[in-house]
Amino acid sequence: MDLLRVEGLKAGYKGLNVLWDVGLAVKKNSIVSIIGSNGSGKTTLLNAIMGLIDVTEGNVIFKGMRINDLKPQERIGLGLSFVPSERELFPQMTVEDNLILGAYTPRARKHMKKSLKEIYDFFPVLGERSKQLAGTMSGGEQQMLAIGRALMSRPELLILDELSTGLAPAITVKIYRKLEGLSERMTVLLAEQNIHQAFMVSDYIYVLENGRIVASGKPDELSESTLIKSAYLGVKA
Ligand SMILES: Nc1ncnc2c1ncn2[C@@H]1O[C@H](COP(=O)(O)OP(=O)(O)O)[C@@H](O)[C@H]1O
Ligand SMILES: [Mg+2]
């Protein structure tokens, strides 16, 4: 079953269209990556899926329902959750208070204690540092916190934008390994410029170039040259 489907999507910013006829499908309990060079439109696509920008044409379909007209909070209520590339934590608040902020939908609030425990089991460092200020955590720990906060809404689809940005390769690998474990319980859609990580964990990959999907397939179906050209050089394969 497709948990998420995007059909014929056209979207962008005032006076600048970025995405052209973008289509993709994300099967339940899979990990799907969108890869592409800087400026190819990855963040714009995730923003459109989350309802953070308007769509001019096409459909965003979640659990069989067209959600184009829903606000971001309503999409979170339905089971979407987003980790933006800037992480957007509150540095002067504790780890735990940052996590609690992720549980603001009625359903999430009801399960807050249970969610906190699950997240502390999943990322033990967050439990050990629950009373520490978020701003004093390392980059990798902050990324775990941003993911933990997104998990507090108990999503069915976790969407992550460039989680490797600013992290040491070893930390990035560690977090990706964690995501692999998550896909038993939920579905993951991520945008990455770092193709090696995406390649390692993904069930399916879409290559975005100048706002269009130019290739897609299982990692072993996509040639390395297609991936490298698209992700790093910004030229068509
Ligand atoms: N808030 C914005 N306003 C106007 N243009 C934007 C905005 N954000 C991104 N863009 C433009 O949209 C295009 C795609 O950017 P983006 O989606 O951020 O790509 P990526 O995430 O793949 O690096 C770029 O040309 C970028 O300059
Ligand atoms: Mg981006």
CSV table of C-alpha atoms and ligand atoms in Angstrom, one decimal:
chain,number,residue,atom,x,y,z
A,1,MET,CA,0.0,0.0,0.0
A,2,ASP,CA,1.2,3.5,-0.8
A,3,LEU,CA,1.2,5.5,2.4
A,4,LEU,CA,2.0,8.7,0.6
A,5,ARG,CA,1.5,9.6,-3.1
A,6,VAL,CA,2.5,12.8,-4.9
A,7,GLU,CA,1.0,13.3,-8.3
A,8,GLY,CA,1.9,15.9,-11.0
A,9,LEU,CA,3.1,18.3,-8.4
A,10,LYS,CA,3.9,21.9,-9.4
A,11,ALA,CA,5.0,24.2,-6.6
A,12,GLY,CA,7.4,26.9,-5.7
A,13,TYR,CA,7.6,30.4,-4.3
A,14,LYS,CA,6.1,33.7,-5.3
A,15,GLY,CA,7.3,34.4,-8.8
A,16,LEU,CA,9.4,31.3,-9.0
A,17,ASN,CA,8.1,27.8,-9.8
A,18,VAL,CA,10.5,25.1,-8.5
A,19,LEU,CA,8.8,21.7,-8.9
A,20,TRP,CA,7.5,20.5,-12.2
A,21,ASP,CA,5.2,17.5,-12.6
A,22,VAL,CA,6.8,15.7,-9.6
A,23,GLY,CA,5.3,12.2,-8.8
A,24,LEU,CA,6.4,9.7,-6.2
A,25,ALA,CA,5.0,6.9,-4.1
A,26,VAL,CA,6.1,5.8,-0.6
A,27,LYS,CA,5.1,2.3,0.5
A,28,LYS,CA,4.2,1.6,4.1
A,29,ASN,CA,7.2,0.5,6.2
A,30,SER,CA,9.7,1.5,3.5
A,31,ILE,CA,12.5,4.0,3.5
A,32,VAL,CA,12.4,6.2,0.5
A,33,SER,CA,15.1,8.9,-0.4
A,34,ILE,CA,14.9,11.9,-2.6
A,35,ILE,CA,18.5,12.8,-3.7
A,36,GLY,CA,19.7,15.7,-5.7
A,37,SER,CA,22.2,18.5,-5.8
A,38,ASN,CA,21.9,21.6,-3.8
A,39,GLY,CA,19.0,23.7,-5.2
A,40,SER,CA,17.4,20.8,-7.0
A,41,GLY,CA,14.2,21.3,-5.0
A,42,LYS,CA,14.3,18.7,-2.3
A,43,THR,CA,13.4,21.0,0.6
A,44,THR,CA,10.7,22.6,-1.5
A,45,LEU,CA,9.2,19.1,-2.2
A,46,LEU,CA,9.2,18.2,1.5
A,47,ASN,CA,7.7,21.6,2.4
A,48,ALA,CA,4.9,21.0,-0.2
A,49,ILE,CA,4.2,17.6,1.3
A,50,MET,CA,4.0,19.1,4.8
A,51,GLY,CA,1.8,22.0,3.6
A,52,LEU,CA,4.4,24.6,4.4
A,53,ILE,CA,4.1,26.0,0.9
A,54,ASP,CA,1.2,26.1,-1.5
A,55,VAL,CA,0.9,23.7,-4.4
A,56,THR,CA,-0.3,25.1,-7.8
A,57,GLU,CA,-1.0,21.8,-9.5
A,58,GLY,CA,-1.2,18.2,-8.6
A,59,ASN,CA,-2.1,16.1,-5.5
A,60,VAL,CA,-0.6,15.1,-2.2
A,61,ILE,CA,-2.3,11.9,-1.1
A,62,PHE,CA,-1.8,10.5,2.4
A,63,LYS,CA,-3.5,7.2,3.4
A,64,GLY,CA,-5.7,7.5,0.3
A,65,MET,CA,-6.9,11.0,1.2
A,66,ARG,CA,-6.1,14.2,-0.7
A,67,ILE,CA,-4.5,16.5,1.8
A,68,ASN,CA,-3.6,19.5,-0.4
A,69,ASP,CA,-5.9,21.8,1.5
A,70,LEU,CA,-4.9,20.8,5.0
A,71,LYS,CA,-2.7,23.0,7.2
A,72,PRO,CA,0.6,21.6,8.5
A,73,GLN,CA,-0.8,21.0,12.0
A,74,GLU,CA,-3.7,19.0,10.5
A,75,ARG,CA,-1.2,16.9,8.5
A,76,ILE,CA,0.7,16.2,11.7
A,77,GLY,CA,-2.5,15.2,13.3
A,78,LEU,CA,-3.1,12.7,10.5
A,79,GLY,CA,0.4,11.1,11.0
A,80,LEU,CA,3.0,13.1,9.1
A,81,SER,CA,6.0,14.5,11.0
A,82,PHE,CA,8.9,16.6,9.7
A,83,VAL,CA,12.5,17.1,10.8
A,84,PRO,CA,13.6,20.3,9.0
A,85,SER,CA,17.3,20.6,8.0
A,86,GLU,CA,17.8,23.5,10.4
A,87,ARG,CA,16.4,21.3,13.2
A,88,GLU,CA,14.7,24.3,14.8
A,89,LEU,CA,15.3,23.3,18.4
A,90,PHE,CA,14.9,25.6,21.4
A,91,PRO,CA,18.5,25.9,22.6
A,92,GLN,CA,17.6,27.5,26.0
A,93,MET,CA,15.1,24.8,26.8
A,94,THR,CA,15.9,21.3,28.2
A,95,VAL,CA,16.1,18.2,26.1
A,96,GLU,CA,12.9,17.0,27.7
A,97,ASP,CA,11.0,20.2,27.2
A,98,ASN,CA,12.0,20.2,23.5
A,99,LEU,CA,10.6,16.7,23.2
A,100,ILE,CA,7.4,17.7,24.9
A,101,LEU,CA,6.9,20.4,22.4
A,102,GLY,CA,6.6,17.7,19.8
A,103,ALA,CA,3.5,16.3,21.5
A,104,TYR,CA,1.0,19.0,20.9
A,105,THR,CA,-1.7,17.2,19.0
A,106,PRO,CA,-4.4,15.7,21.2
A,107,ARG,CA,-3.5,12.1,20.3
A,108,ALA,CA,0.2,12.8,21.0
A,109,ARG,CA,-0.5,14.5,24.3
A,110,LYS,CA,-2.5,11.5,25.5
A,111,HIS,CA,0.6,9.2,24.9
A,112,MET,CA,3.3,11.7,26.1
A,113,LYS,CA,4.7,9.6,28.9
A,114,LYS,CA,4.9,6.5,26.8
A,115,SER,CA,6.4,8.4,23.9
A,116,LEU,CA,9.1,9.9,26.1
A,117,LYS,CA,10.0,6.5,27.4
A,118,GLU,CA,10.1,5.0,23.9
A,119,ILE,CA,12.3,7.8,22.6
A,120,TYR,CA,14.7,7.5,25.6
A,121,ASP,CA,15.0,3.8,24.9
A,122,PHE,CA,15.6,4.5,21.2
A,123,PHE,CA,18.2,7.3,21.8
A,124,PRO,CA,19.6,6.6,25.3
A,125,VAL,CA,21.7,9.8,25.3
A,126,LEU,CA,18.5,11.9,25.3
A,127,GLY,CA,17.3,10.1,28.4
A,128,GLU,CA,20.7,10.5,30.1
A,129,ARG,CA,20.7,14.3,29.2
A,130,SER,CA,17.0,15.0,29.6
A,131,LYS,CA,17.6,17.9,31.9
A,132,GLN,CA,20.4,19.4,29.9
A,133,LEU,CA,19.8,22.5,27.7
A,134,ALA,CA,19.4,21.5,24.1
A,135,GLY,CA,21.9,24.2,23.0
A,136,THR,CA,24.7,22.5,24.9
A,137,MET,CA,24.3,19.2,23.1
A,138,SER,CA,26.7,18.1,20.3
A,139,GLY,CA,25.5,18.4,16.7
A,140,GLY,CA,24.7,14.6,16.5
A,141,GLU,CA,22.8,14.7,19.8
A,142,GLN,CA,20.8,17.7,18.6
A,143,GLN,CA,19.9,15.8,15.4
A,144,MET,CA,18.7,12.9,17.6
A,145,LEU,CA,16.7,15.4,19.6
A,146,ALA,CA,15.1,16.8,16.5
A,147,ILE,CA,14.2,13.3,15.4
A,148,GLY,CA,13.0,12.5,18.8
A,149,ARG,CA,10.8,15.6,18.9
A,150,ALA,CA,9.3,14.6,15.5
A,151,LEU,CA,8.6,11.1,16.9
A,152,MET,CA,6.7,12.6,19.9
A,153,SER,CA,3.7,13.1,17.6
A,154,ARG,CA,3.7,9.3,17.0
A,155,PRO,CA,3.9,9.7,13.1
A,156,GLU,CA,3.2,7.0,10.5
A,157,LEU,CA,5.4,8.9,8.1
A,158,LEU,CA,8.6,10.5,9.3
A,159,ILE,CA,10.1,13.0,6.9
A,160,LEU,CA,13.7,14.1,7.3
A,161,ASP,CA,15.5,16.9,5.4
A,162,GLU,CA,19.3,16.5,5.1
A,163,LEU,CA,19.9,14.9,8.4
A,164,SER,CA,23.6,14.5,7.7
A,165,THR,CA,24.2,18.3,7.3
A,166,GLY,CA,27.0,19.5,9.6
A,167,LEU,CA,27.5,16.0,11.2
A,168,ALA,CA,30.7,13.9,11.3
A,169,PRO,CA,30.4,10.9,8.9
A,170,ALA,CA,30.5,8.4,11.8
A,171,ILE,CA,27.7,10.2,13.6
A,172,THR,CA,25.7,10.3,10.4
A,173,VAL,CA,26.1,6.5,9.9
A,174,LYS,CA,25.0,5.9,13.5
A,175,ILE,CA,21.8,7.9,13.0
A,176,TYR,CA,21.1,6.2,9.7
A,177,ARG,CA,21.4,2.8,11.3
A,178,LYS,CA,18.8,3.9,13.9
A,179,LEU,CA,16.5,4.9,11.1
A,180,GLU,CA,16.8,1.5,9.5
A,181,GLY,CA,15.5,0.0,12.8
A,182,LEU,CA,12.6,2.5,12.8
A,183,SER,CA,11.2,1.3,9.5
A,184,GLU,CA,9.7,-1.8,11.2
A,185,ARG,CA,7.4,0.6,13.0
A,186,MET,CA,6.9,3.4,10.6
A,187,THR,CA,7.7,4.8,7.1
A,188,VAL,CA,10.5,7.1,6.4
A,189,LEU,CA,10.9,9.7,3.6
A,190,LEU,CA,14.2,11.6,3.5
A,191,ALA,CA,16.0,14.1,1.4
A,192,GLU,CA,19.7,13.8,1.1
A,193,GLN,CA,22.7,15.2,-0.8
A,194,ASN,CA,24.8,12.5,0.9
A,195,ILE,CA,24.1,9.7,-1.6
A,196,HIS,CA,26.1,7.0,0.2
A,197,GLN,CA,23.9,7.0,3.3
A,198,ALA,CA,20.7,7.2,1.2
A,199,PHE,CA,22.0,4.3,-0.9
A,200,MET,CA,22.7,2.2,2.2
A,201,VAL,CA,19.3,2.5,3.9
A,202,SER,CA,16.8,3.1,1.1
A,203,ASP,CA,14.3,0.7,-0.4
A,204,TYR,CA,13.7,3.1,-3.2
A,205,ILE,CA,15.3,6.3,-4.4
A,206,TYR,CA,14.1,9.3,-6.5
A,207,VAL,CA,16.6,11.5,-8.2
A,208,LEU,CA,15.5,15.2,-8.4
A,209,GLU,CA,17.2,17.5,-10.8
A,210,ASN,CA,16.1,21.1,-11.5
A,211,GLY,CA,12.7,20.4,-9.9
A,212,ARG,CA,12.0,17.2,-11.9
A,213,ILE,CA,12.3,13.6,-11.1
A,214,VAL,CA,14.9,12.4,-13.6
A,215,ALA,CA,15.5,8.8,-12.4
A,216,SER,CA,14.1,6.4,-9.8
A,217,GLY,CA,14.5,2.9,-8.7
A,218,LYS,CA,15.8,0.5,-6.0
A,219,PRO,CA,19.4,1.3,-5.1
A,220,ASP,CA,20.8,-1.6,-7.0
A,221,GLU,CA,18.8,-0.6,-10.1
A,222,LEU,CA,20.3,2.9,-10.2
A,223,SER,CA,23.8,3.1,-11.5
A,224,GLU,CA,26.3,4.8,-9.3
A,225,SER,CA,27.1,7.2,-12.1
A,226,THR,CA,23.5,8.4,-12.3
A,227,LEU,CA,23.5,9.0,-8.5
A,228,ILE,CA,26.8,10.7,-8.4
A,229,LYS,CA,26.1,13.0,-11.3
A,230,SER,CA,22.8,14.0,-10.0
A,231,ALA,CA,23.7,14.5,-6.4
A,232,TYR,CA,27.0,16.2,-6.7
A,233,LEU,CA,27.5,17.6,-10.2
A,234,GLY,CA,24.0,18.8,-11.0
A,235,VAL,CA,24.2,17.5,-14.5
A,236,LYS,CA,21.7,15.2,-16.2
A,237,ALA,CA,22.8,11.6,-16.5
B,1,LIG,N1,11.9,30.6,0.5
B,1,LIG,C1,12.3,30.6,-0.8
B,1,LIG,N2,11.9,31.7,-1.6
B,1,LIG,C2,12.3,31.7,-2.9
B,1,LIG,N3,13.0,30.8,-3.5
B,1,LIG,C3,13.4,29.7,-2.7
B,1,LIG,C4,13.1,29.6,-1.3
B,1,LIG,N4,13.6,28.4,-0.9
B,1,LIG,C5,14.2,27.9,-1.9
B,1,LIG,N5,14.1,28.6,-3.0
B,1,LIG,C6,14.7,28.3,-4.4
B,1,LIG,O1,14.1,27.1,-4.8
B,1,LIG,C7,15.0,26.3,-5.5
B,1,LIG,C8,15.1,24.9,-4.8
B,1,LIG,O2,15.6,25.0,-3.5
B,1,LIG,P1,15.5,23.9,-2.4
B,1,LIG,O3,14.1,23.3,-2.5
B,1,LIG,O4,15.9,24.5,-1.1
B,1,LIG,O5,16.6,22.8,-2.9
B,1,LIG,P2,17.4,21.7,-2.1
B,1,LIG,O6,16.7,21.5,-0.9
B,1,LIG,O7,17.4,20.6,-3.1
B,1,LIG,O8,18.8,22.3,-1.9
B,1,LIG,C9,16.3,27.0,-5.5
B,1,LIG,O9,16.5,27.7,-6.7
B,1,LIG,C10,16.1,28.0,-4.3
B,1,LIG,O10,16.9,29.2,-4.5
B,2,MG,MG,17.3,21.5,1.1
